[in-house]
CSV table of C-alpha atoms and ligand atoms in Angstrom, one decimal:
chain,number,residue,atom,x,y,z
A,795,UNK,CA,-32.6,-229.8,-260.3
A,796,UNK,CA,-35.0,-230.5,-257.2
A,797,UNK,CA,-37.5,-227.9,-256.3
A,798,UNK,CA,-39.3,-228.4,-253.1
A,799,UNK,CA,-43.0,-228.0,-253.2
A,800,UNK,CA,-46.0,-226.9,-251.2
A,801,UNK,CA,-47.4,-229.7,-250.4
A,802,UNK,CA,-51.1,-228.5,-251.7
A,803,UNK,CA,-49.0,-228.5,-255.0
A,804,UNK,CA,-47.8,-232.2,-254.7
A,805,UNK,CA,-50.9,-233.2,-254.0
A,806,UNK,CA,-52.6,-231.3,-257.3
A,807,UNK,CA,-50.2,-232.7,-259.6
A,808,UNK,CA,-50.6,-236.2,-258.1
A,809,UNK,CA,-54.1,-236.2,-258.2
A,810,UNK,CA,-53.7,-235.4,-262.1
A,811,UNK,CA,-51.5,-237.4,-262.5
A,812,UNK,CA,-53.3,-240.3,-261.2
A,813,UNK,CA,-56.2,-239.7,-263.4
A,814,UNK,CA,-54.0,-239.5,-266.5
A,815,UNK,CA,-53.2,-236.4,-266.8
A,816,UNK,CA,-49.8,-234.3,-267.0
A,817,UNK,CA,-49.7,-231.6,-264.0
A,818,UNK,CA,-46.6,-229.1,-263.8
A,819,UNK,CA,-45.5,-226.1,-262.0
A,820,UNK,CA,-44.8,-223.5,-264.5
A,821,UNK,CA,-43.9,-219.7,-265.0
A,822,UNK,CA,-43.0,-217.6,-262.7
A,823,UNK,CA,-42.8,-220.1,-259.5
A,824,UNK,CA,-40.0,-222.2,-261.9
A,825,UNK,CA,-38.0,-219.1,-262.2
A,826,UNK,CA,-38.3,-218.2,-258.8
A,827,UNK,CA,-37.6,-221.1,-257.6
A,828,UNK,CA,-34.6,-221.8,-259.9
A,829,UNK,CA,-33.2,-218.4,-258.4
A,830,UNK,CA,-33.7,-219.1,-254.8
A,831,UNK,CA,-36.7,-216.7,-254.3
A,832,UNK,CA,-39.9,-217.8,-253.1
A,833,UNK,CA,-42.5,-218.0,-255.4
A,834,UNK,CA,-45.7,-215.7,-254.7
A,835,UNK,CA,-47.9,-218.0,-256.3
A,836,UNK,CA,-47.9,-221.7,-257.4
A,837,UNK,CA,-48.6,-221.8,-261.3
A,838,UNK,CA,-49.9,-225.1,-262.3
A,839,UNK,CA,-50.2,-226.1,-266.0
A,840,UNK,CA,-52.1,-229.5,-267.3
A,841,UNK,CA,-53.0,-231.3,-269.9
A,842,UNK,CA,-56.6,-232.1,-268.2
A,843,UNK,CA,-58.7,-229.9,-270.1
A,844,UNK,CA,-61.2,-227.3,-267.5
A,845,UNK,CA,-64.2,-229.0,-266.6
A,846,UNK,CA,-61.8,-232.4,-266.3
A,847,UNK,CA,-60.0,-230.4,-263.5
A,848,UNK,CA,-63.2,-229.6,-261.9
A,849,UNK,CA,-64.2,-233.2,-262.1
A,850,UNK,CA,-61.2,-233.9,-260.0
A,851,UNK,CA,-61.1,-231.5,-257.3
A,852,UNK,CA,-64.0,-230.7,-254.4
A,853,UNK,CA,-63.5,-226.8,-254.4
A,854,UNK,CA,-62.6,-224.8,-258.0
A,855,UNK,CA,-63.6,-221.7,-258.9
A,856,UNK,CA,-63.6,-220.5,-262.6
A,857,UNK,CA,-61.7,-218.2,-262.8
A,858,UNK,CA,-61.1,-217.9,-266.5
A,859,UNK,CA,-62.2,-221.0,-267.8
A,860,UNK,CA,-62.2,-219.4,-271.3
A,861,UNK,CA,-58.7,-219.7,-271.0
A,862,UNK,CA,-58.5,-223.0,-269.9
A,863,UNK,CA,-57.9,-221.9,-265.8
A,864,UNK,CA,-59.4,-223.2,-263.1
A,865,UNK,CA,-58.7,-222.6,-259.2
A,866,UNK,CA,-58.3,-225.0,-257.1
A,867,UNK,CA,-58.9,-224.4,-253.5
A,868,UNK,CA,-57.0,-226.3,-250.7
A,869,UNK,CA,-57.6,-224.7,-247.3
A,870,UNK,CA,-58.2,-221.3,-248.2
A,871,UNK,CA,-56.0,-220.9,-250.2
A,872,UNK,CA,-56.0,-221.0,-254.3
A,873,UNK,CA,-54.0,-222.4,-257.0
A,874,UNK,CA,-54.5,-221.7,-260.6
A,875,UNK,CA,-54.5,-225.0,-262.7
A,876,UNK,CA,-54.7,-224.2,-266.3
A,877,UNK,CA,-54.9,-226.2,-269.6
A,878,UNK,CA,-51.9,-226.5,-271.8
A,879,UNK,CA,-52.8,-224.0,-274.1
A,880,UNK,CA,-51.6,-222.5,-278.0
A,881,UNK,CA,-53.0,-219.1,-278.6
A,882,UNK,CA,-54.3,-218.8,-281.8
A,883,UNK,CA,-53.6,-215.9,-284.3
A,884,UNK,CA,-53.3,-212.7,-282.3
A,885,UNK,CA,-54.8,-210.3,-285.2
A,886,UNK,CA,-55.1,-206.6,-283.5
A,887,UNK,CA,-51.7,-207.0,-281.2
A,888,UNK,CA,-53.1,-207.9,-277.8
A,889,UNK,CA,-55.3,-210.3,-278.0
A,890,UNK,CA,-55.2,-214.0,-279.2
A,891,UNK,CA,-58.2,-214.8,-281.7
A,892,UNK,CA,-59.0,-217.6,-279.8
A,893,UNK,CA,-57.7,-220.4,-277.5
A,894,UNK,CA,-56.9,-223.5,-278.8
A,895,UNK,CA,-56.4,-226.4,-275.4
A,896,UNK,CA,-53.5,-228.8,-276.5
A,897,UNK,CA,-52.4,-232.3,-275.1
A,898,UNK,CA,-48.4,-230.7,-275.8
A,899,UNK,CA,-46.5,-229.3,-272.8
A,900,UNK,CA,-43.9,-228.0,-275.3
A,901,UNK,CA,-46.4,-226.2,-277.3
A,902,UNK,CA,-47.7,-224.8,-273.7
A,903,UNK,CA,-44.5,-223.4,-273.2
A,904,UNK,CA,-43.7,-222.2,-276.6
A,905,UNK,CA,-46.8,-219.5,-276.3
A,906,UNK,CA,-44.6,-217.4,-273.3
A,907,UNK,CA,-43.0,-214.7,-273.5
A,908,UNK,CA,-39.3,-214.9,-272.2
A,909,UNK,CA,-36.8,-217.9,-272.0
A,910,UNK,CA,-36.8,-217.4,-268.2
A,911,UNK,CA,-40.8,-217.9,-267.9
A,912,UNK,CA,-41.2,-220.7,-270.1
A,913,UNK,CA,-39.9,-223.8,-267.8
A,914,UNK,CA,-42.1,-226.1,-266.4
A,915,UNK,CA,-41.3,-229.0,-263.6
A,916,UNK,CA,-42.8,-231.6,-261.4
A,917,UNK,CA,-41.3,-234.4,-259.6
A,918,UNK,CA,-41.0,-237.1,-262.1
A,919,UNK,CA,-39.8,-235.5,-265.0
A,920,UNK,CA,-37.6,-233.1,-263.3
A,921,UNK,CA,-37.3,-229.5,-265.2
A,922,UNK,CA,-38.5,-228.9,-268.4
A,923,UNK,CA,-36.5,-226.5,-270.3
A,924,UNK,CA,-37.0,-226.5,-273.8
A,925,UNK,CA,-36.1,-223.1,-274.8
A,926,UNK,CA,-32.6,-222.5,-273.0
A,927,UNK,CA,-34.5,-220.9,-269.5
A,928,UNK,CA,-32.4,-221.6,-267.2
A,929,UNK,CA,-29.1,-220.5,-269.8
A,930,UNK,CA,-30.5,-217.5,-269.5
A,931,UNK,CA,-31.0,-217.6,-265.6
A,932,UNK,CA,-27.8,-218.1,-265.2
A,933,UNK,CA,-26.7,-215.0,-267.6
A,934,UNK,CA,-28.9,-213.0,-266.0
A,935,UNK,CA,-31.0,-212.1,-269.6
A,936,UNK,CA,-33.9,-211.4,-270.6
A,937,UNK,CA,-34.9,-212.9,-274.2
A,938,UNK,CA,-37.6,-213.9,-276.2
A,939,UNK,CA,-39.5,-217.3,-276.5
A,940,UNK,CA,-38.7,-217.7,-280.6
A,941,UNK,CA,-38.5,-214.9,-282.8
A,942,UNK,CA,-38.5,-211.7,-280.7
A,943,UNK,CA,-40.4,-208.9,-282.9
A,944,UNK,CA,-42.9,-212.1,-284.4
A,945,UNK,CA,-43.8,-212.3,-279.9
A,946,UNK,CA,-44.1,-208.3,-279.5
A,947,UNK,CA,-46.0,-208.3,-282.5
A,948,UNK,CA,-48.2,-210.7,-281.5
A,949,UNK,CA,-48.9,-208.8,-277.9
A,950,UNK,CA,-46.7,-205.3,-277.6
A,951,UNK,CA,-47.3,-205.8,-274.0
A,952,UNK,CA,-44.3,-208.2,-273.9
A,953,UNK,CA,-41.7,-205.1,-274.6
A,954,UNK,CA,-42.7,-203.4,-271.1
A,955,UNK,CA,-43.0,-206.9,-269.4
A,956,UNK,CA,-39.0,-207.3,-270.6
A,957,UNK,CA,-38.6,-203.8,-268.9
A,958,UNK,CA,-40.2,-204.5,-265.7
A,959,UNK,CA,-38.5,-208.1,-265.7
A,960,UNK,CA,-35.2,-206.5,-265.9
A,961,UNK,CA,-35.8,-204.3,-263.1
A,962,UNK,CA,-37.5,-206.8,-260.7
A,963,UNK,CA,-34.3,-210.1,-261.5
A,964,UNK,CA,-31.3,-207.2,-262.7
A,965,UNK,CA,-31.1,-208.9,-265.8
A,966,UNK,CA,-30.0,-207.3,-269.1
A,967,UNK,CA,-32.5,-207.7,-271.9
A,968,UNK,CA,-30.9,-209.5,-275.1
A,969,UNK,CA,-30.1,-207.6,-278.1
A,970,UNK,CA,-32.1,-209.8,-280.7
A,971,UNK,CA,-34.7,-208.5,-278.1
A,972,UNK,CA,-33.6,-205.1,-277.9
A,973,UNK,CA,-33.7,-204.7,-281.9
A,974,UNK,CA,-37.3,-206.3,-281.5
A,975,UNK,CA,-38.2,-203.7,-279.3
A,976,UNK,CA,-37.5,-200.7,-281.3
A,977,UNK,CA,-38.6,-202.4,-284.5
A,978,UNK,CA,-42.1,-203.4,-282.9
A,979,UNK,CA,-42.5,-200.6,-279.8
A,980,UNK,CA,-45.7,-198.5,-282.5
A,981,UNK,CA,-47.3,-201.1,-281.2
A,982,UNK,CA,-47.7,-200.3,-277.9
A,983,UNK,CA,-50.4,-197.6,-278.7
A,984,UNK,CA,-52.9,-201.0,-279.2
A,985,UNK,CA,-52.1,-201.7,-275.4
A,986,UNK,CA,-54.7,-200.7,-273.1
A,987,UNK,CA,-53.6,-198.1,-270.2
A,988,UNK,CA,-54.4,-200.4,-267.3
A,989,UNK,CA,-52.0,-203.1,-268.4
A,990,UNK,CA,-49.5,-201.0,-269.6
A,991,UNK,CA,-49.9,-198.8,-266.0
A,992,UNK,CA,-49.9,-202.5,-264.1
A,993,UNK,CA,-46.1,-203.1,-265.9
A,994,UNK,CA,-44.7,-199.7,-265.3
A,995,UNK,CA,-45.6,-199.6,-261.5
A,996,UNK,CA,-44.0,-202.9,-261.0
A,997,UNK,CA,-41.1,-201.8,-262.3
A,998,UNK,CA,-41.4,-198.8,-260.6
A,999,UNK,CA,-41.9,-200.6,-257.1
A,1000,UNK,CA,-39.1,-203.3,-257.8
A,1001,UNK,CA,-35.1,-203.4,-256.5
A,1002,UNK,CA,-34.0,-201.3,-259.8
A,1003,UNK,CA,-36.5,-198.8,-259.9
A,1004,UNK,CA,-33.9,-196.3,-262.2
A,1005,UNK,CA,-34.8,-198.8,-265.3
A,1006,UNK,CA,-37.3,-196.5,-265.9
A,1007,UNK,CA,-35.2,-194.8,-268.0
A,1008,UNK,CA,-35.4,-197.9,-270.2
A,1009,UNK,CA,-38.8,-196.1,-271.3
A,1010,UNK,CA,-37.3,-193.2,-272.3
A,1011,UNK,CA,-33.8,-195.3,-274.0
A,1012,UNK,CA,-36.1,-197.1,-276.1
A,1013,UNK,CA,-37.9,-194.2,-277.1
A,1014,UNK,CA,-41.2,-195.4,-275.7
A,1015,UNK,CA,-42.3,-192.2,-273.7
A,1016,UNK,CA,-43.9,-190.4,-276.4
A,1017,UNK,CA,-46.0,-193.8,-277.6
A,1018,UNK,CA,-47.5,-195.1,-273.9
A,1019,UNK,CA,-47.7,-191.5,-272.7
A,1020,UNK,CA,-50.9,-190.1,-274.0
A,1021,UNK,CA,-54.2,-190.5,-274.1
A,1022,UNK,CA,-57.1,-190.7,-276.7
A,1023,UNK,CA,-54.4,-190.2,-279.6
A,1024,UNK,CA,-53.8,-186.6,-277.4
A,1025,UNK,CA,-50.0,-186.1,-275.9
A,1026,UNK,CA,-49.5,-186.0,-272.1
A,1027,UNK,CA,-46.9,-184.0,-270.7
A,1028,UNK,CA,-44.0,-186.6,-269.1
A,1029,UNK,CA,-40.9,-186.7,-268.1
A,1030,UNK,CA,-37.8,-185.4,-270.4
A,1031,UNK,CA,-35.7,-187.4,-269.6
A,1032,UNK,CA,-34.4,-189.3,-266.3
A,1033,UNK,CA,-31.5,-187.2,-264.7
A,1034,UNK,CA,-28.8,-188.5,-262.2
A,1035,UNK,CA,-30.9,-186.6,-259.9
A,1036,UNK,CA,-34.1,-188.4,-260.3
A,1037,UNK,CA,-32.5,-191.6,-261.0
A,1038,UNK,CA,-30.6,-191.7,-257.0
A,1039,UNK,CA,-33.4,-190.6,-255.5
A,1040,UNK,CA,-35.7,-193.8,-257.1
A,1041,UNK,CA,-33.0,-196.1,-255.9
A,1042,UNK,CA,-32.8,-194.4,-252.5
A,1043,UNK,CA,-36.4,-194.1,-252.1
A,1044,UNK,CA,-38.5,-196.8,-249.6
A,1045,UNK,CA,-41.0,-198.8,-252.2
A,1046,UNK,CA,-44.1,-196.5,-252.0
A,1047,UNK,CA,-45.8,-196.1,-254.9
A,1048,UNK,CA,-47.1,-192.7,-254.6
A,1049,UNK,CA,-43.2,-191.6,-253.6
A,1050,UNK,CA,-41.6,-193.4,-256.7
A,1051,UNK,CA,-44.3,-192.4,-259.1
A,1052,UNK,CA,-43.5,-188.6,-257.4
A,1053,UNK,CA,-39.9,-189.1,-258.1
A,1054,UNK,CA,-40.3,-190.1,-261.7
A,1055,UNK,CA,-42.7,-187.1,-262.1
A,1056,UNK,CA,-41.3,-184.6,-260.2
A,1057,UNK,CA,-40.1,-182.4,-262.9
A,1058,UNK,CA,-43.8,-181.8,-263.7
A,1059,UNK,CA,-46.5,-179.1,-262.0
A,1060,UNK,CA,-49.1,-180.6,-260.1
A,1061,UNK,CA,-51.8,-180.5,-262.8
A,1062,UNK,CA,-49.2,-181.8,-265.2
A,1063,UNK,CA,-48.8,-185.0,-263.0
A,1064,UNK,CA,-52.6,-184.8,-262.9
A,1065,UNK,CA,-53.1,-185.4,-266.4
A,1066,UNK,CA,-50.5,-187.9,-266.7
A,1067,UNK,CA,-51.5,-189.9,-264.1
A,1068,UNK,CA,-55.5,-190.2,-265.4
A,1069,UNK,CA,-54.2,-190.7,-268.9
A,1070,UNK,CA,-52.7,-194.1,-267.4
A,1071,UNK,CA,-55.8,-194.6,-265.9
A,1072,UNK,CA,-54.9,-194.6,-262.1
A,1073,UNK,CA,-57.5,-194.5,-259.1
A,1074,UNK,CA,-58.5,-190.8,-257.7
A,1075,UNK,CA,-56.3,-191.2,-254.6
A,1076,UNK,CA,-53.6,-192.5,-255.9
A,1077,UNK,CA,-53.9,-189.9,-258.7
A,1078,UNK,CA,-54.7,-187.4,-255.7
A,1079,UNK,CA,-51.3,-187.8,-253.6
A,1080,UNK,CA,-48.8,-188.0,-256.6
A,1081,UNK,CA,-50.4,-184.6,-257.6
A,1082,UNK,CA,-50.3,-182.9,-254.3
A,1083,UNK,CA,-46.3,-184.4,-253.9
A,1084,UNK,CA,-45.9,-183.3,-257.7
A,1085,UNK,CA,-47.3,-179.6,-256.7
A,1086,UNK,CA,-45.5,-179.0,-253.4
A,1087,UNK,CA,-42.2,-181.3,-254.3
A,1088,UNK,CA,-40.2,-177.7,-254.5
A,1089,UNK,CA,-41.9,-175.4,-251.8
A,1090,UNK,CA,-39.6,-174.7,-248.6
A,1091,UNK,CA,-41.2,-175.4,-245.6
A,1092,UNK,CA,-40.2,-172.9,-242.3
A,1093,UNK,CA,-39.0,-175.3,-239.2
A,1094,UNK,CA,-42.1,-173.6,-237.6
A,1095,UNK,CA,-44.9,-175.4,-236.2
A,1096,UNK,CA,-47.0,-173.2,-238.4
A,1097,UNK,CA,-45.4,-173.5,-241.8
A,1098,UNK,CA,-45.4,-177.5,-240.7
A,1099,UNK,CA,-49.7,-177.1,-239.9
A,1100,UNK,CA,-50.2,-174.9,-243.3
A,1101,UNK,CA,-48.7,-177.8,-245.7
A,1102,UNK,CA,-50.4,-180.6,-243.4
A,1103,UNK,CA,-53.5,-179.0,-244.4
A,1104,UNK,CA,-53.2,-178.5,-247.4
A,1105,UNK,CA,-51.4,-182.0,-248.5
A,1106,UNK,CA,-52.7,-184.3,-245.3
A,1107,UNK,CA,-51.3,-186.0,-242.9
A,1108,UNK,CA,-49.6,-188.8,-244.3
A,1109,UNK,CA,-49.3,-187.5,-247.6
A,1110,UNK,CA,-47.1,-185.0,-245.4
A,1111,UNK,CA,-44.3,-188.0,-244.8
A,1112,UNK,CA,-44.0,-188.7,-248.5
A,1113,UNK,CA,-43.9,-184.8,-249.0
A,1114,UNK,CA,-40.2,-184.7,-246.7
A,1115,UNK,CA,-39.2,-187.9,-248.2
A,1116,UNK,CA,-39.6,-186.7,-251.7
A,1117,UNK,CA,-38.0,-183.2,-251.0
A,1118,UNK,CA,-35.1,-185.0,-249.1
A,1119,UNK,CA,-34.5,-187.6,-251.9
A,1120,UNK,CA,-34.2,-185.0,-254.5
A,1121,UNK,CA,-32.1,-183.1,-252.6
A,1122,UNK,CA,-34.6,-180.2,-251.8
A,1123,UNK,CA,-33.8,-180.4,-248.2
A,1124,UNK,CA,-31.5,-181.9,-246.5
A,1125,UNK,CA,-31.5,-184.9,-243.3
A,1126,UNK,CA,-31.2,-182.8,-240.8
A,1127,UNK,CA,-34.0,-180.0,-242.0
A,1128,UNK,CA,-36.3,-183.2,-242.8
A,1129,UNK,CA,-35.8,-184.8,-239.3
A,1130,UNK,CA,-36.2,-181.4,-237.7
A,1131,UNK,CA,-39.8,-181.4,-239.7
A,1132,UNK,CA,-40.8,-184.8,-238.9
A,1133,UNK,CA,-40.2,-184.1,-235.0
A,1134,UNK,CA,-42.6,-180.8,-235.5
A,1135,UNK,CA,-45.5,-182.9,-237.1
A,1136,UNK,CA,-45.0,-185.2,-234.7
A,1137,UNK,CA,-45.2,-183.0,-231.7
A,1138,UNK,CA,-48.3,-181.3,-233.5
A,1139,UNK,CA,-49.7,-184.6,-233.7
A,1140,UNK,CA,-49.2,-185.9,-230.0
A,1141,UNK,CA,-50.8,-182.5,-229.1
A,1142,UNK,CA,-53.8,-183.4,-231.0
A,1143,UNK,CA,-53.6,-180.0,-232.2
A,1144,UNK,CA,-56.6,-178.9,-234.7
A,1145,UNK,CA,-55.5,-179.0,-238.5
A,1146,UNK,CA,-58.6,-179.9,-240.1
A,1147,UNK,CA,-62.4,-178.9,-239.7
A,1148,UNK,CA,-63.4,-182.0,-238.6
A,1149,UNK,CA,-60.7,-181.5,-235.8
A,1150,UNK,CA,-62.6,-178.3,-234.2
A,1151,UNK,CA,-64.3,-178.9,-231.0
A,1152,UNK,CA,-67.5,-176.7,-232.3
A,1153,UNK,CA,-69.1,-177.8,-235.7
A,1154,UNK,CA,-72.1,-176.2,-238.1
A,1155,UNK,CA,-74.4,-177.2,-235.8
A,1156,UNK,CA,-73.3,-175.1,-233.1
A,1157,UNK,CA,-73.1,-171.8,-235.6
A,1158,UNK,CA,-76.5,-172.3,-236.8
A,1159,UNK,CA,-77.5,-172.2,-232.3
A,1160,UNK,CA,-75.8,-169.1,-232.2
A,1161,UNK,CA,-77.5,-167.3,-234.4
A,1162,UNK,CA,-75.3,-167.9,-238.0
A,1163,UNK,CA,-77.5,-168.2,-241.3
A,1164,UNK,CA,-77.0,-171.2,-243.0
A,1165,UNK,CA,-75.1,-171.9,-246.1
A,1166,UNK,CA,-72.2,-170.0,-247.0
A,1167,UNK,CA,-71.7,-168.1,-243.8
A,1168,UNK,CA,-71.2,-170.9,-241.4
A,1169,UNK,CA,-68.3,-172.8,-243.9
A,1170,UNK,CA,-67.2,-169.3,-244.1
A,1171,UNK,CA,-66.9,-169.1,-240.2
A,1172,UNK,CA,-65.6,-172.5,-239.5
A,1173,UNK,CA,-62.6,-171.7,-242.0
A,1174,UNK,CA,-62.1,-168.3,-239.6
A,1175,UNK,CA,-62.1,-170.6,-236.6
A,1176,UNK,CA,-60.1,-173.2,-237.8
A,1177,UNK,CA,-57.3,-170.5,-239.4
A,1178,UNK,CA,-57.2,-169.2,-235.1
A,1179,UNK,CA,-56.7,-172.3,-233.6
A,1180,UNK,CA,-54.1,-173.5,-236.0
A,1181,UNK,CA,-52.4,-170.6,-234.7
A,1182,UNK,CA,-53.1,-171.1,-230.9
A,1183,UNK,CA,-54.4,-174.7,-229.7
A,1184,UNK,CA,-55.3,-173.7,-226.4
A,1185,UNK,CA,-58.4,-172.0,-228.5
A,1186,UNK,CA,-60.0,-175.2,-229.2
A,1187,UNK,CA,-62.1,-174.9,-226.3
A,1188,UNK,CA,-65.9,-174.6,-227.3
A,1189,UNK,CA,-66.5,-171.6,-224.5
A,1190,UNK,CA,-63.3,-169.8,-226.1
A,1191,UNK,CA,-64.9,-170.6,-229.6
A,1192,UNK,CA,-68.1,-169.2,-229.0
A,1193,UNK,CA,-66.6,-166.2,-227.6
A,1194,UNK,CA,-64.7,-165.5,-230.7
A,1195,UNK,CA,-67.8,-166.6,-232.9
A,1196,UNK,CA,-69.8,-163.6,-230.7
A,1197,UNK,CA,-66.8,-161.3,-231.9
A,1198,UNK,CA,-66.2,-162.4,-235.7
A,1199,UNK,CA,-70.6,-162.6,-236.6
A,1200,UNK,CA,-70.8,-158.7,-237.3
A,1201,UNK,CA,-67.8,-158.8,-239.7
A,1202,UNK,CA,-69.8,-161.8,-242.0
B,1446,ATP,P1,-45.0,-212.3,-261.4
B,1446,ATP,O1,-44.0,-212.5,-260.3
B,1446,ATP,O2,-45.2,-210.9,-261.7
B,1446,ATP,O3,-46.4,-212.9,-261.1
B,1446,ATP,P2,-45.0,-214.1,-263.5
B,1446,ATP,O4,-43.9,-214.7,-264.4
B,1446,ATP,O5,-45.7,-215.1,-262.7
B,1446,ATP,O6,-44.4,-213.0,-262.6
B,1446,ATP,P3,-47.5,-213.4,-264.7
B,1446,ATP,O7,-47.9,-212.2,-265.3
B,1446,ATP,O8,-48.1,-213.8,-263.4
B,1446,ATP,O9,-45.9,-213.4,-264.5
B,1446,ATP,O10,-47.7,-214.6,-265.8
B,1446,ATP,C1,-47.5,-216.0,-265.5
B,1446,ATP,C2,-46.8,-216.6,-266.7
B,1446,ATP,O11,-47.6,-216.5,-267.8
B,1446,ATP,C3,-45.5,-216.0,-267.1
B,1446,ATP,O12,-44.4,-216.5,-266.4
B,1446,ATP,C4,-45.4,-216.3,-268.6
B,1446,ATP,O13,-45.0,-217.7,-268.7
B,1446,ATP,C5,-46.9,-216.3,-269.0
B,1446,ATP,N1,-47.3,-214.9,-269.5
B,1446,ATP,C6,-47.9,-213.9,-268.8
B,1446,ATP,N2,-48.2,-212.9,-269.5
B,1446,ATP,C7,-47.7,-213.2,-270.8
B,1446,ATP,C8,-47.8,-212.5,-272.0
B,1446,ATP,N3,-48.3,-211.3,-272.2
B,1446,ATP,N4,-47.3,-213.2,-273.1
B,1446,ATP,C9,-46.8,-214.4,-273.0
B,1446,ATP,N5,-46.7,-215.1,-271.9
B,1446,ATP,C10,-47.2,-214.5,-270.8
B,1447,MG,MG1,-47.5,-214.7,-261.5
């Protein structure tokens, strides 16, 4: 087994290792690597303990030293070196009591969570595989460091990391896992909503995006979807139809998210998607795409300017793909819409306030009273030159303004 490394990585472990220390690749950049994918990152794991690292390297930032890692910068660009490690008692389900450094790789290793993540390697000692990693690489499975339900118990996080690795590799999960899952998944209610959200979206973004239905197999839904100890509305259940359009669908994660939620009303997906704590816009767009995922649009340019407006520009793209994934319309009704936006687009036409070539300013000139009357006459404007383009013209404007005042 030869793994060819960065050379920023060579060096790191050299440099440890000429001061004594034991320096390995580990993690995910082992099983990467073993399957002939590029690693994102370079994991390094040592037996130097943190502020030895720093001694040993010019740049390092601390990036969570309380954990034993350290980054090391070469040229830009970062490499996390951290201390073989045991984590001590985990007591509430997520988080160790404490960190304990160790001078044992195989103890190092022993703390992961799958067989497939716990392998370690450098040059001179080749790979390290002490827990039957690359067995399971080679099965495509996903199982458990030691005794499955003892790891979910420890950190219930683990059971959606098995999901989300078996939709990122296609890899089965193992039953002794799978039992562990079910036994253990109460759990998951200690797990806060960012992590479990971070899990969910990669496996929502990865090549097998339909193992999202392993949420709803296991009979997780109910446990992760809620917030406070209140239910969210979610899903029912995955159909066929939802399931082909997430494997048909380009990796966006306001379209997949849209896909798996498109059975719920726009507020529906609202809730859902604050109860797993995601930003506004995210949050924003999957509720707009949730909201008009079933509402015909007219091939007319003004059917096509209405839902513009009201879901956005680009939000509009993601609002065809979603309705032409699930089978709402079909290719040639969704390429017949995309060439309308696009023409309305290349015409610059006017779809928003901002977009009108006479603004508050002007209104207040000609005699409007502030406040509500001028939004109220903008919208009036805007609403006319959706209709006809060649109105946004500031003499034709105030023309029509002179006409529309005595009806405010
Ligand atoms: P990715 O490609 O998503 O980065 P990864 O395997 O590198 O995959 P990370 O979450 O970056 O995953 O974690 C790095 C390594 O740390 C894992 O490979 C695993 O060995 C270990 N690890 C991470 N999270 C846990 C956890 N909750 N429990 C046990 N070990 C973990
Ligand atoms: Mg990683």
């Amino acid at each position: 087994m030869n793994i060819n490394l960065p050379e920023a990585v060579e060096n790191i472990i050299e440099t440890l290792d000429k001061a004594g220390f034991e320096g390995f690749i580990v993690g995910g950049c082992v099983r990467d690597a073993c399957l002939g994918v590029e690693p994102k990152d370079w994991d390094i794991t040592t037996s130097a303990k943190p502020e030895e690292v720093k001694a040993l390297f010019k740049r390092t930032i601390d990036t969570g030293i309380e954990h034993g890692t350290v980054t090391v910068m070469i040229e830009r660009q970062g490499y996390e070196v951290t201390t073989y490690r045991i984590d001590g008692k985990y007591k509430d389900g997520r988080h160790p009591e404490e960190v304990v450094f160790t001078p044992s790789l195989e103890e190092d290793l022993k703390r992961r969570d799958f067989t497939i993540n716990a392998m370690a390697y450098n040059e001179s000692a080749g790979l390290v595989d002490l827990y039957g990693g690359m067995d399971d690489l080679k099965a495509k499975r996903i199982r458990c460091v030691g005794d499955a339900a003892q790891r979910f118990r420890e950190d219930a996080l683990r059971i959606l990391r098995a999901l989300r690795f078996s939709a990122q590799l296609g890899f089965d999960i193992s039953e002794e896992t799978k039992s562990a899952i079910l036994e253990i998944k109460e759990n998951l209610k200690l797990i806060s909503k960012e992590r479990i959200r971070e899990e969910l979206n990669k496996l929502l973004l990865s090549d097998e995006p339909e193992k999202i239905s392993l949420v709803h197999d296991f009979a997780l839904a109910g446990i992760i979807y809620e917030n406070g100890g209140k239910p969210v509305i979610f899903p029912s259940e995955c159909g066929d139809k939802m399931l082909s359009a997430l494997k048909a669908s380009a990796k966006i994660k306001e379209l997949r998210w849209s896909i798996y939620l498109n059975s719920l009303s726009g507020e529906e997906a609202n809730v859902f998607m604050r109860a797993l704590k995601f930003d506004n816009k995210t949050t924003a767009t999957v509720k707009k795409l949730c909201a008009f995922s079933d509402v015909k649009i007219d091939c007319e340019e003004i059917s096509v300017k209405h839902m513009i407006q009201k879901v956005g520009l680009s939000e509009f793209d993601l609002l065809i793909a979603l309705q032409n994934l699930l089978g709402f319309c079909d290719d040639t009704t969704a390429g017949a819409l995309m060439d309308i936006k696009e023409k309305i687009v290349k015409r610059g036409d006017a779809l928003f306030l901002k977009d009108l070539k006479i603004n508050g300013s002007d209104l207040l000139e000609c005699g409007i009273k502030k406040g509500e009357n001028i939004g109220k006459m903008l919208e009036l404007l805007l609403e006319k030159v959706v209709e006809d383009y060649s109105l946004n013209d500031r003499e034709k404007l105030f023309k029509i303004v002179d006409e529309l005042k005595e009806d405010l």
